[in-house]
Every structure is written in structure tokens, then in C-alpha cells.
Amino acid sequence: MSALPAKLPYELRIGVTGHRRLSDPDRIITAVDKLLDQIESTLASAAEFPRGPTGSKHSWVQQLDSALARCVGLAWRSLPLNRTSIPPEQHTPLHWLVISPLAKGADQIVAGQVLKRIQANDKPRLQVITPMPLDEYRRDFTDVGDLKEFERLLGFDRQPLVLHSEFLERVSSLTPEQAFAARNEAYRAAGHRVVDACEILIAVWNGEQAAGLGGTGDVVRYAIEQGRMVLWIDSNHPDQPARLLLANTRGDSPASQEEQMLSFADFAMPSRAKELSPNFHQLAAYNRDSAFDSVEYSKIVERILDELRRLAGNVHLPFDRISGAITRLLPHYARADQLAVRYQRLSAFAATWLHVLAAIAVSVAVLQILFLRQRVELILLEILAMVAAVILFRISKNESWHGKWLQDRHLAEQIRIRFIASLVGLRKPTRQSTAIVHSFYRGPDTWIQNVLDSLISEIEFDSVTSADFVPLKRFLIDGWILNQAEYHRTTAARKKAALHRAHRWGLTLFLATLAMATLHWLHIGQVNHMSPDTSEPWLSLLIAAAAILLPAWGAAIHAINTLSENEKIAERSHHMASILQSIACRAEQSISLDELRVEIQRVEEVMSAESHDWWVTLSFRNMVLPS
């Protein structure tokens, strides 16, 4: 089990919309192949050379940041830095999935060309979305060849998504005109569903307004409104390079409604993976992360396995009952957990020392001016402290320590939730509460959710027998629910203690500053400056220095405490402990697997919502230089 986890593959979801009647299908096939080659080479090159010709090219500022990081890395050997070349074993595998209604023409062409790229040992990756029941939909294929191709491609999807299953019953009572409109509405719904399900939409389009409801122009407009990556192949000029379509923001407002519908601007296709597929870019960065330590990873795996064996033995749960989920999920949990711990420490280190270095710079300046005016060289210490703060800030920002911490911790927590839920047969989490509460905020990157769905889909679930129910119940309550409740109680106590310490330090510094101001107001230690022979006494200088330095250090402590979010985390953890304890009491009363599954689902909802809230809270905590 201590073997290194396999690299997580990326599923590239390609949607298609386009005309049914094409003047030169062979040239369209060639254009589609060129576009798919370009997409594949861009992503593959970025996986191998993150800063290469088709990787994430850096500006001169980013290149300077990288140079600074490499210089610091010479002294700080354990500093994880982005690499310029990635060995093959750390490349991110690319899996294609095409989403299409399989209509004649462009739909079938793009689907067929994408499927040709799937390796022989890969499972077919085609998702068919039909606007109406299959028998009715087949009536649209008047040409025998088109129908035969439809049937061939349809065989790659064992469970096609059929929209408007009641279509025949609904249109039977309509006039021919109404039935025609209903049919167009069904096509429109299918086109929009393709857009919703894909990441990149390939549009084989002549650039003109849709002839009817649900036409290609209508689907393209909807895709742009939804923020999809729309790559356009001009069906009239397929030899021209594919273009990127975006909403027209040039300032010239279209006069008519028709012009408004076609108000698009086309640009050259993105040549960087970060722009073409941000989620692939994030997953590739995770797979090749240089902060990963195989030795530490093995220790984490063995520690978790020992704990699971001990817990399973205590409640007499056969270990093979959970071995399938362990084998699939534990390696990825251990990797994500290790990376999260590493980046949390680095992020906290950077946030703390930015403010400490700023306070040191102020302290050096004040002490040199008041006590050591002849030692001008001490100003170099102030400059060094400020330069060190800038370098630390730029490295932290350029290497994305904070963002990687959020991603890796969220991934680890979601894997743990999925592992426990899988033991009672819950394949997919309930996301309703999270979606409603946090619908106004951007959540974690979608690659995380896609990775979780992929991991769970490959777990073989064993049916739980009546003999397994009691030990499984004890395993889940003692090993997960109560364990998490205790963790949150401990976290709440720890954060409250840290908050109280920060408050005590802040109060102490405030009172000391107030005392210095009072002494200054009472002229303690001051002399008559009207006499030219009088020198400034040390007591007066000390009071002046303290009056300046104490607020500076107080501000640093306050900033560090604010960044730690101690008060909010303590309050949230306190409530989480209470909620989990309450659910554990209800789970104790469960007498069947269905009742236990309901309580596990509640835990899943609560913990997923808490994890999402944690993400949203800390995602707004951008690191800035102290002013």
C-alpha cells in the first residue's frame, strides 16, 4: 500500500454543435483533426514543459520571480519550486470525452474523430444527449448512411441521456405548426444540455444567425453566455485556423436584435494550457508538485492503515470489507494530505514573517535614528529586512502556496468524506445545502470534483449483510463521526487559546503604548531644550522609541491574528462538534442500514458545507505586503 499513487488523469469534456448539411465534409474532418491535434499538443506540452513554448509562458516579472526563487532555493534546499521540465512518469494523462446529440453532419464528425483518439485499452468515452426518444429521433435520419453512423456511434454509450421522454404524448395533440415548434424547442434543450456538460465546445458554424430555434448560432450564443471555451471552425472556410469566440466587448452596441444575437468577437485560439483549460493546468500542477515527499507519504499511509486495522479489529469488522475503498482512495488522500500540510506551513510562515520583517525594519530605523545616528551602515539591515519581505512575498505568490494549500486540503477532506460514504453505498454526495448557502461565491476548482467522481466510479462496492451492520455502525460512529467531533472540539479550544494569547499581547502592547504617551505628556525624562548645553537624556529617547515601536509590533501581531481567522474557526469548530455529536446520538439509535445511511448522509452534507465554507473564507485572504 505504500506504493506511490498513480497520476490522476484529466477528463477533457468536448461538446459539439454544428450544421447538419455541410458542403465539403472531408475538409471539415481535416479541420476537426487539426483542431484536436492542437488541443492535444497544447495540453501535452504543458504537462511536460510548464514554462515551455505551449506551456504557461511567463512575463518578465514572473521570470524575475522564478530567478529569485531559484536563488533562495540554493540556500533553502527544502523549498518546493516549480520545475521547467517534468519527467514522463509525472505527466498528466489526458482522457477524451465527447458530448454530442449525434445529429448528421458536424455532430457525428466531431464525435467520430474524438473517439479515434481513445486508446484501445480505454473505455469508450461518449456521452449521447438526444432531444427526444430514440425511435422518434431516428426519423430525422433520412439518409441510410447517416442513420448507420448514428447507430454505430450510439453503441459507444450504453446509457444515453434522452430528453423529453414524453415528447410523443405531448405533440400528438398539437397542430403541425405547434409540433414543429415543439421539436425545435427539444433541439434547443439538447444543445443547451451539451453546453452545460462540456468544458470546450467545438462549433462547426457558418457564422450566421440560426435558421430556427435551437440552431447552431443559438447554441453558440448560449455557450458564450455560460462562459464556455468556444472554438469555431468556419464551415464555409474550414481550411482557416480555428478561432476562439468571445462576447463582443468592443463598445459598438448592435443596432438590431439580429445583430445583438451575433455580437461575437473572434480571436486566435489560446496557445497556453492555462488559458485553454485552467482545470487541466491545475491538475497537472498537482500531479507534478515538487513538494511531494515519497518517504513522508509512506509514513502517512502506514499510520492510517494501522489505525484503520486497529479500529476495524475493535469492532470486529472484516478488514476486506473496506479494502476496496482503501486501495483506491487512501494513496490519493495521503498525497493530498501531505501536500496540504506542507503548503499550510509555508503559507503560515510567509504570512507571519512578512509582518515580522516589516516590524523589524521599523525597529532598526527607529533605533538607528534615536540611539546610533553615527552608525549609518545599520540602515542596510532595514533595507535587507524590506528586501527579504518582498522576496518572500513574491515567492509565496508566484509558487501559489496559499492556493495550493486550499486545493490540497479540500481534496483530502473530500476524499475522506467519500471514503466513509462509500462504505454504506453512497456514491455521490448531497450538494444541495452547499450549493444554496454558497451560491454567490466561486467554489473550489471543478477538477477536484471531477477527480473525486472518477475515483469513486472505480470502486467496487460490496453489499452489506446483516452480520456486517453492527460492526459497520460502530466503525462509522466511533471511527469517523465521534472522531471528527473530538477533532473540532480540540480545534475550537486551540483556536480560542491562540485568540486569547493574541488579545493579551495586543492589550499589553496597547497599555504599554498608553503608558509611554502618558510619560511623554508628563514630560518625564525631558529637559529644557532652550539651553544649548543640554543633551537628550536616554530615558526620553527610550520613551520615544517605545511610543513608535510598540504600535508597530502591535499592528504586526494584530495582522497575523487576523490572517489566522482564529475567532471564526473557533466558533465554527464549536458548532461542528455539537452537530456531529447530535448526529452520532441519532446514528446510535439506527436499527437498519437505511437508517444508518440517512445519518451518514447528514454528516456528509454538514462536513461538505463546512469544507466549502472554509474554502470560501480563506480564498479571500490574499497575501499583501504590509504597508
XYZ file of C-alpha atoms in Angstrom:
627
model
C 0.000 0.000 0.000
C 2.987 2.332 0.380
C 3.418 2.347 -3.416
C 3.187 5.825 -4.875
C -0.280 6.884 -6.074
C -0.920 6.816 -9.794
C -1.145 10.160 -11.516
C -4.700 11.416 -11.672
C -5.942 11.584 -15.275
C -7.784 14.572 -16.665
C -11.075 14.088 -18.489
C -11.392 16.685 -21.233
C -15.100 17.101 -21.985
C -15.569 18.167 -25.602
C -19.033 19.324 -26.681
C -20.106 19.822 -30.276
C -22.632 21.906 -32.152
C -22.783 22.437 -35.880
C -24.685 22.295 -39.129
C -26.212 19.109 -40.456
C -25.700 19.986 -44.094
C -22.042 20.579 -44.955
C -20.811 21.444 -48.431
C -17.478 19.640 -48.014
C -17.484 17.087 -45.156
C -13.964 15.856 -45.960
C -12.472 19.304 -45.391
C -14.448 19.600 -42.157
C -12.966 16.269 -40.985
C -9.478 17.593 -41.733
C -10.212 20.849 -39.866
C -11.555 18.962 -36.843
C -8.473 16.739 -36.758
C -6.189 19.785 -36.868
C -8.089 21.417 -34.020
C -7.980 18.268 -31.887
C -4.240 17.919 -32.611
C -3.715 21.493 -31.475
C -5.672 20.948 -28.263
C -3.793 17.736 -27.520
C -0.332 19.168 -28.221
C -1.025 22.264 -26.131
C -2.060 20.247 -23.088
C 0.594 17.546 -23.538
C 3.366 20.097 -23.919
C 2.172 21.988 -20.863
C 2.246 18.757 -18.843
C 5.865 18.169 -19.879
C 7.194 21.739 -20.060
C 5.106 24.024 -17.760
C 7.064 27.065 -18.980
C 7.735 25.830 -22.497
C 6.539 27.092 -25.894
C 2.980 25.869 -25.353
C 3.111 25.819 -21.580
C 2.374 28.756 -19.318
C 4.680 31.398 -20.752
C 5.878 33.834 -18.121
C 6.182 37.600 -18.343
C 9.447 39.282 -17.421
C 8.120 39.894 -13.903
C 7.306 36.201 -13.493
C 10.703 35.268 -14.901
C 12.308 37.575 -12.323
C 10.229 35.901 -9.601
C 11.429 32.490 -10.777
C 15.045 33.653 -10.737
C 14.649 34.973 -7.190
C 13.065 31.692 -6.120
C 15.921 29.670 -7.594
C 18.466 31.868 -5.821
C 16.682 31.404 -2.494
C 16.417 27.687 -3.233
C 20.212 27.428 -3.240
C 20.210 28.272 0.469
C 16.779 26.835 1.344
C 17.157 23.317 -0.030
C 13.721 22.074 1.062
C 11.900 24.923 -0.709
C 9.459 23.393 -3.257
C 9.764 25.207 -6.574
C 8.054 24.828 -9.940
C 10.227 22.948 -12.386
C 10.861 23.693 -16.041
C 10.859 20.056 -17.212
C 8.686 17.206 -15.940
C 9.690 13.518 -16.209
C 7.269 11.261 -18.128
C 6.042 9.446 -15.008
C 4.655 12.745 -13.702
C 2.797 13.749 -16.860
C -0.957 14.103 -16.509
C -2.837 11.507 -18.599
C -5.434 13.043 -20.907
C -8.750 11.227 -21.353
C -11.134 12.449 -24.035
C -14.898 12.526 -23.571
C -17.133 13.827 -26.343
C -20.696 15.007 -25.715
C -22.991 15.091 -28.721
C -26.589 14.536 -29.876
C -25.066 12.629 -32.845
C -27.109 14.505 -35.425
C -25.962 14.105 -39.013
C -23.126 16.324 -40.168
C -20.917 18.122 -37.652
C -22.155 16.233 -34.577
C -21.199 12.857 -35.998
C -17.927 14.094 -37.492
C -16.562 15.571 -34.251
C -17.753 12.610 -32.173
C -16.155 10.140 -34.564
C -12.812 11.975 -34.716
C -12.594 12.299 -30.923
C -13.364 8.608 -30.442
C -10.498 7.733 -32.764
C -8.120 9.265 -30.226
C -9.196 6.919 -27.458
C -6.643 4.199 -26.849
C -7.588 0.593 -27.474
C -7.461 -0.255 -23.755
C -9.564 2.741 -22.708
C -13.248 2.518 -22.101
C -15.383 4.331 -24.738
C -15.959 7.906 -23.702
C -19.027 9.215 -25.473
C -21.996 10.863 -23.818
C -25.034 10.991 -26.095
C -27.786 13.543 -25.406
C -30.848 13.132 -27.612
C -33.638 15.733 -27.779
C -36.417 13.109 -27.805
C -36.964 9.337 -27.559
C -34.628 7.346 -29.788
C -37.277 5.898 -32.076
C -38.662 9.353 -32.787
C -35.176 10.841 -33.108
C -34.218 8.213 -35.713
C -36.885 9.650 -38.028
C -34.607 12.662 -38.568
C -32.060 10.494 -40.393
C -33.471 10.276 -43.918
C -30.167 9.050 -45.354
C -29.314 5.388 -44.675
C -25.610 6.188 -44.256
C -26.308 8.854 -41.624
C -28.581 6.501 -39.690
C -25.989 3.733 -39.847
C -23.299 6.084 -38.471
C -25.699 7.205 -35.737
C -26.277 3.589 -34.669
C -22.554 2.852 -34.715
C -21.684 5.833 -32.516
C -24.677 5.273 -30.247
C -23.210 1.878 -29.396
C -20.375 3.620 -27.514
C -22.809 4.950 -24.893
C -24.762 2.323 -23.005
C -26.872 4.902 -21.168
C -27.684 7.826 -23.484
C -29.457 10.766 -21.906
C -32.878 11.064 -23.502
C -34.616 14.409 -23.027
C -38.347 14.978 -23.311
C -39.294 11.327 -22.843
C -42.938 12.391 -23.036
C -42.415 14.052 -26.415
C -44.709 11.777 -28.413
C -47.601 12.133 -25.990
C -47.204 15.896 -25.934
C -47.041 16.550 -29.686
C -49.877 14.143 -30.559
C -52.408 16.782 -29.530
C -50.673 19.701 -31.293
C -51.145 21.193 -34.728
C -48.344 20.606 -37.285
C -47.013 24.132 -36.686
C -47.044 23.630 -32.919
C -45.416 20.209 -33.247
C -42.662 21.733 -35.383
C -42.053 24.411 -32.736
C -42.007 21.768 -30.001
C -39.434 19.796 -31.971
C -37.213 22.863 -32.287
C -37.566 23.523 -28.565
C -36.407 19.954 -27.889
C -33.341 20.512 -30.092
C -32.622 23.722 -28.258
C -32.802 21.964 -24.876
C -30.422 19.259 -26.121
C -27.948 21.859 -27.405
C -28.022 23.729 -24.116
C -27.545 20.471 -22.182
C -24.454 19.737 -24.287
C -23.068 23.162 -23.391
C -23.789 22.652 -19.694
C -21.965 19.307 -19.690
C -18.844 20.263 -21.649
C -15.691 22.260 -20.979
C -14.786 23.085 -24.593
C -17.432 23.481 -27.298
C -16.389 22.892 -30.908
C -18.724 24.832 -33.191
C -18.783 23.939 -36.897
C -20.688 27.028 -37.960
C -21.056 29.429 -40.873
C -21.228 32.439 -38.527
C -24.787 33.332 -39.423
C -27.903 33.593 -37.314
C -29.669 30.312 -36.541
C -32.350 29.417 -39.077
C -34.635 28.229 -36.287
C -34.889 27.828 -32.555
C -32.098 25.588 -31.284
C -29.852 26.159 -34.300
C -26.079 26.375 -34.168
C -25.998 30.164 -33.707
C -28.395 29.882 -30.771
C -26.259 27.201 -29.070
C -23.064 29.201 -29.650
C -24.608 32.287 -28.076
C -25.743 30.275 -25.053
C -22.258 28.737 -24.668
C -20.594 32.154 -24.673
C -23.098 33.436 -22.116
C -22.238 30.450 -19.894
C -18.517 31.174 -20.120
C -17.559 28.072 -22.090
C -14.454 27.861 -24.249
C -15.960 28.056 -27.770
C -13.621 27.063 -30.614
C -15.055 27.925 -34.027
C -14.437 26.097 -37.290
C -15.860 28.161 -40.148
C -17.942 25.682 -42.128
C -17.666 27.905 -45.210
C -13.869 28.168 -44.940
C -12.710 25.082 -42.997
C -9.099 25.465 -44.180
C -8.711 28.550 -41.999
C -7.366 28.030 -38.442
C -9.955 27.564 -35.707
C -10.807 30.717 -33.766
C -11.836 31.470 -30.193
C -15.267 33.097 -29.847
C -15.987 35.580 -27.070
C -18.711 38.099 -26.372
C -18.229 41.386 -28.230
C -16.816 43.949 -25.782
C -15.539 46.469 -28.314
C -18.036 49.102 -27.270
C -20.031 49.245 -30.501
C -23.590 48.336 -29.499
C -25.506 46.329 -32.153
C -28.481 48.186 -33.553
C -30.898 45.332 -34.166
C -31.856 42.187 -32.298
C -30.297 40.044 -35.035
C -27.012 41.885 -34.688
C -27.244 41.509 -30.912
C -27.583 37.726 -31.257
C -24.469 37.606 -33.436
C -22.399 40.037 -31.391
C -19.295 37.864 -31.085
C -15.619 38.639 -31.393
C -13.175 36.010 -32.658
C -9.561 35.684 -31.565
C -6.661 33.325 -32.146
C -7.012 30.034 -30.347
C -5.252 30.016 -26.917
C -1.755 28.548 -27.091
C -1.330 28.018 -23.334
C -2.905 25.282 -21.252
C -3.637 27.793 -18.501
C -5.969 29.630 -20.890
C -7.253 26.692 -22.927
C -8.123 24.501 -19.923
C -7.484 26.070 -16.491
C -8.625 22.877 -14.773
C -6.099 20.755 -16.683
C -3.455 23.305 -15.731
C -4.359 22.960 -12.030
C -4.457 19.157 -12.063
C -1.147 18.938 -13.951
C 0.415 21.207 -11.308
C -0.922 18.907 -8.588
C 0.411 15.753 -10.264
C 3.915 17.164 -10.687
C 4.100 19.016 -7.349
C 7.723 19.110 -6.198
C 6.647 19.412 -2.544
C 5.640 15.746 -2.563
C 7.919 13.600 -0.366
C 7.705 9.854 -1.012
C 9.242 8.995 2.364
C 6.761 11.123 4.302
C 3.969 9.761 2.113
C 4.817 6.167 3.069
C 4.739 7.075 6.748
C 1.282 8.642 6.379
C -0.069 5.585 4.554
C 1.241 3.130 7.138
C -0.050 5.238 10.026
C -3.556 5.411 8.540
C -3.582 1.696 7.725
C -2.536 0.805 11.264
C -5.300 2.996 12.671
C -7.931 1.506 10.353
C -6.851 -2.063 11.186
C -6.968 -1.314 14.884
C -10.387 0.296 14.655
C -11.792 -2.479 12.447
C -10.460 -5.082 14.859
C -12.002 -3.368 17.855
C -15.494 -3.511 16.335
C -14.998 -6.911 14.607
C -15.433 -5.501 11.110
C -13.773 -7.662 8.409
C -10.938 -5.580 7.028
C -11.618 -6.788 3.489
C -14.989 -5.020 3.718
C -13.218 -1.679 3.396
C -10.115 -2.796 1.498
C -11.536 -1.836 -1.922
C -12.153 1.768 -0.935
C -8.818 1.890 0.893
C -6.871 0.630 -2.103
C -8.452 3.197 -4.413
C -8.708 6.263 -2.184
C -6.018 6.073 0.502
C -2.995 6.745 -1.763
C -4.584 9.933 -3.102
C -5.743 11.031 0.349
C -2.232 10.569 1.754
C -0.707 12.560 -1.106
C -3.198 15.418 -0.829
C -2.912 15.478 2.972
C 0.881 15.620 2.879
C 0.883 18.447 0.333
C -1.779 20.339 2.288
C 0.275 20.181 5.495
C 3.384 21.313 3.655
C 1.735 24.281 1.975
C -0.148 25.277 5.111
C 3.166 25.603 6.917
C 4.724 27.542 4.063
C 1.702 29.836 3.761
C 1.633 30.481 7.524
C 5.398 31.048 7.522
C 5.128 33.623 4.745
C 2.126 35.407 6.297
C 3.845 35.623 9.698
C 7.269 36.687 8.556
C 6.011 39.339 6.160
C 4.721 41.311 9.133
C 7.634 40.392 11.406
C 10.145 41.619 8.817
C 8.162 44.851 8.397
C 8.236 45.392 12.190
C 11.982 44.625 12.235
C 12.591 47.200 9.501
C 10.737 49.848 11.519
C 12.613 48.859 14.686
C 16.021 49.142 13.027
C 15.162 52.549 11.560
C 13.928 53.936 14.883
C 16.848 52.604 16.939
C 19.403 53.882 14.430
C 17.899 57.379 14.316
C 17.452 57.728 18.092
C 20.474 55.906 19.521
C 23.042 55.137 16.824
C 22.995 58.100 14.487
C 26.651 57.656 13.583
C 26.141 54.029 12.534
C 24.650 54.763 9.129
C 25.512 51.239 7.951
C 22.680 49.913 10.165
C 20.254 51.232 7.565
C 21.399 48.266 5.470
C 19.652 45.991 7.980
C 16.415 47.889 7.392
C 16.876 47.570 3.636
C 17.671 43.849 3.931
C 14.561 43.255 6.036
C 12.393 45.029 3.474
C 14.022 43.212 0.532
C 13.588 39.874 2.331
C 9.897 40.672 2.835
C 9.478 41.472 -0.869
C 11.282 38.275 -1.929
C 9.208 36.155 0.462
C 6.026 37.798 -0.794
C 6.889 37.260 -4.448
C 7.944 33.623 -3.961
C 4.796 32.847 -1.980
C 2.616 34.455 -4.619
C 4.468 33.036 -7.619
C 4.516 29.489 -6.209
C 0.854 29.786 -5.087
C 1.444 28.424 -1.579
C -1.871 29.694 -0.276
C -3.891 28.463 -3.245
C -2.222 25.041 -3.226
C -2.951 24.685 0.476
C -6.658 25.356 -0.131
C -6.850 22.969 -3.097
C -4.928 20.118 -1.468
C -6.733 20.347 1.861
C -10.151 20.485 0.216
C -9.262 17.488 -1.964
C -8.041 15.498 1.050
C -11.170 16.258 3.070
C -13.475 15.373 0.199
C -11.669 12.076 -0.385
C -12.080 11.215 3.289
C -15.788 12.053 3.166
C -16.245 9.962 0.029
C -14.353 7.040 1.575
C -16.652 6.862 4.580
C -19.800 7.419 2.498
C -18.743 4.644 0.113
C -18.856 2.119 2.953
C -22.648 2.450 3.115
C -23.066 2.599 -0.667
C -23.310 6.390 -1.115
C -21.519 7.043 -4.393
C -22.324 10.712 -4.795
C -22.633 13.375 -2.095
C -25.658 15.516 -1.441
C -24.665 19.054 -2.517
C -27.948 20.915 -2.113
C -27.144 22.688 1.144
C -23.692 23.706 -0.037
C -24.986 24.970 -3.374
C -27.701 27.094 -1.771
C -25.684 28.579 1.078
C -22.654 29.422 -1.051
C -24.213 30.016 -4.449
C -22.874 33.593 -4.507
C -19.225 32.540 -4.227
C -16.936 30.674 -6.567
C -16.192 27.321 -5.047
C -13.193 25.039 -5.444
C -11.937 24.379 -8.962
C -14.055 21.825 -10.801
C -11.099 19.498 -11.439
C -11.316 18.477 -7.783
C -14.919 17.342 -8.138
C -14.142 15.545 -11.403
C -11.241 13.704 -9.768
C -13.471 12.623 -6.877
C -16.174 11.332 -9.215
C -13.556 9.385 -11.186
C -12.078 7.800 -8.061
C -15.454 6.757 -6.689
C -16.666 5.367 -10.009
C -13.872 2.782 -9.987
C -14.567 1.404 -6.502
C -16.226 -1.979 -6.374
C -18.861 -1.860 -3.640
C -19.637 -4.929 -1.554
C -23.180 -5.417 -0.341
C -23.542 -5.003 3.423
C -25.066 -8.041 5.103
C -27.000 -8.138 8.341
C -23.930 -9.587 10.033
C -21.890 -6.523 8.966
C -24.391 -3.886 10.071
C -23.486 -3.679 13.766
C -19.674 -3.593 13.349
C -20.010 -1.194 10.407
C -22.215 1.051 12.526
C -19.651 1.066 15.340
C -16.826 1.664 12.862
C -18.541 4.714 11.380
C -19.697 6.230 14.674
C -16.516 5.649 16.672
C -14.005 5.991 13.881
C -15.490 8.881 11.979
C -18.373 10.850 13.488
C -17.163 10.959 17.104
C -13.562 11.223 15.942
C -14.410 14.290 13.854
C -16.440 15.776 16.704
C -13.421 15.439 19.003
C -11.169 16.964 16.352
C -13.429 20.010 16.080
C -13.610 20.361 19.885
C -9.823 20.307 20.044
C -9.549 22.784 17.182
C -12.027 25.149 18.851
C -10.083 25.043 22.121
C -6.748 25.551 20.340
C -8.011 28.479 18.278
C -9.611 30.120 21.317
C -6.343 29.806 23.220
C -4.443 31.378 20.300
C -7.051 34.137 20.112
C -6.734 34.869 23.835
C -2.937 34.956 23.585
C -3.112 37.416 20.716
C -5.604 39.547 22.653
C -3.367 39.527 25.738
C -0.364 40.562 23.684
C -2.380 43.254 21.953
C -3.736 44.583 25.257
C -0.267 44.548 26.788
C 1.215 46.497 23.905
C -1.720 48.920 23.913
C -1.335 49.617 27.639
C 2.431 49.980 27.251
C 1.902 52.463 24.418
C -0.604 54.361 26.540
C 1.942 54.462 29.383
C 4.628 55.832 27.053
C 2.243 58.519 25.783
C 1.363 59.469 29.361
C 5.043 59.738 30.332
C 5.650 61.890 27.289
C 2.689 64.104 28.214
C 4.040 64.469 31.771
C 7.473 65.475 30.384
C 9.107 62.548 32.173
C 12.771 62.325 31.204
C 12.661 65.520 29.120
C 14.895 68.570 29.655
C 14.830 72.223 28.733
C 15.861 72.373 25.093
C 16.354 76.159 25.317
C 19.765 75.501 26.824
C 22.308 74.698 24.128
C 24.430 72.629 26.539
C 21.707 70.117 27.296
C 21.780 66.718 25.633
C 18.761 64.453 25.148
C 18.556 62.041 28.111
C 18.330 58.274 27.490
C 15.014 57.993 29.277
C 13.377 60.436 26.881
C 14.783 58.564 23.886
C 13.574 55.235 25.257
C 10.085 56.627 25.761
C 10.028 57.997 22.207
C 11.315 54.712 20.764
C 8.752 52.686 22.708
C 5.934 55.004 21.617
C 6.830 54.226 17.980
C 7.842 50.583 18.171
C 5.098 49.234 20.395
C 2.271 50.169 17.979
C 4.310 48.754 15.072
C 4.676 45.366 16.760
C 1.076 45.530 17.951
C -0.061 46.032 14.351
C 2.052 43.058 13.242
C 0.509 40.809 15.912
C -2.989 42.011 15.033
C -2.394 41.358 11.315
C -1.069 37.843 11.983
C -4.046 37.075 14.235
C -6.477 38.403 11.624
C -4.945 36.235 8.907
C -5.257 33.177 11.159
C -9.075 33.576 11.334
C -8.871 32.203 14.890
C -12.191 33.603 16.063
C -14.255 32.362 13.118
C -12.612 28.936 13.033
C -13.099 28.510 16.790
C -16.787 29.382 16.538
C -17.356 27.158 13.503
C -15.496 24.210 15.046
C -17.509 24.558 18.266
C -20.786 24.297 16.352
C -19.465 21.474 14.159
C -18.603 19.446 17.272
C -22.129 19.947 18.632
C -23.776 18.986 15.324
C -21.657 15.866 14.872
C -22.293 14.792 18.466
C -26.031 15.133 17.857
C -25.843 13.068 14.658
C -23.796 10.414 16.466
C -26.591 10.077 19.053
C -29.161 9.576 16.281
C -26.917 7.091 14.492
C -26.655 5.076 17.714
C -30.414 4.583 17.560
C -30.417 3.314 13.959
C -31.544 -0.300 13.604
C -31.095 -0.792 9.868
C -28.669 0.095 7.107
C -31.162 2.541 5.578
C -31.454 4.469 8.836
C -27.677 4.495 9.252
C -27.260 5.656 5.666
C -29.541 8.654 6.376
C -27.316 9.767 9.272
C -24.129 9.261 7.265
C -25.673 11.379 4.525
C -26.339 14.125 7.081
C -22.732 14.014 8.228
C -21.645 14.188 4.613
C -23.793 17.262 3.966
C -22.584 19.056 7.094
C -18.912 18.313 6.517
C -19.091 19.208 2.819
C -20.764 22.520 3.676
C -18.152 23.208 6.368
C -15.332 22.418 3.956
C -16.850 24.697 1.321
C -17.302 27.493 3.870
C -13.658 27.073 4.895
C -12.632 27.362 1.240
C -14.713 30.486 0.634
C -13.465 32.173 3.813
C -9.778 31.634 3.137
C -9.938 32.156 -0.624
C -10.468 35.875 0.034
C -7.375 36.040 2.244
C -4.940 37.358 -0.324
C -1.379 37.901 0.798
C -0.242 41.525 0.615
C 2.878 43.407 1.591
C 2.498 45.291 4.906
C 2.126 48.991 4.239
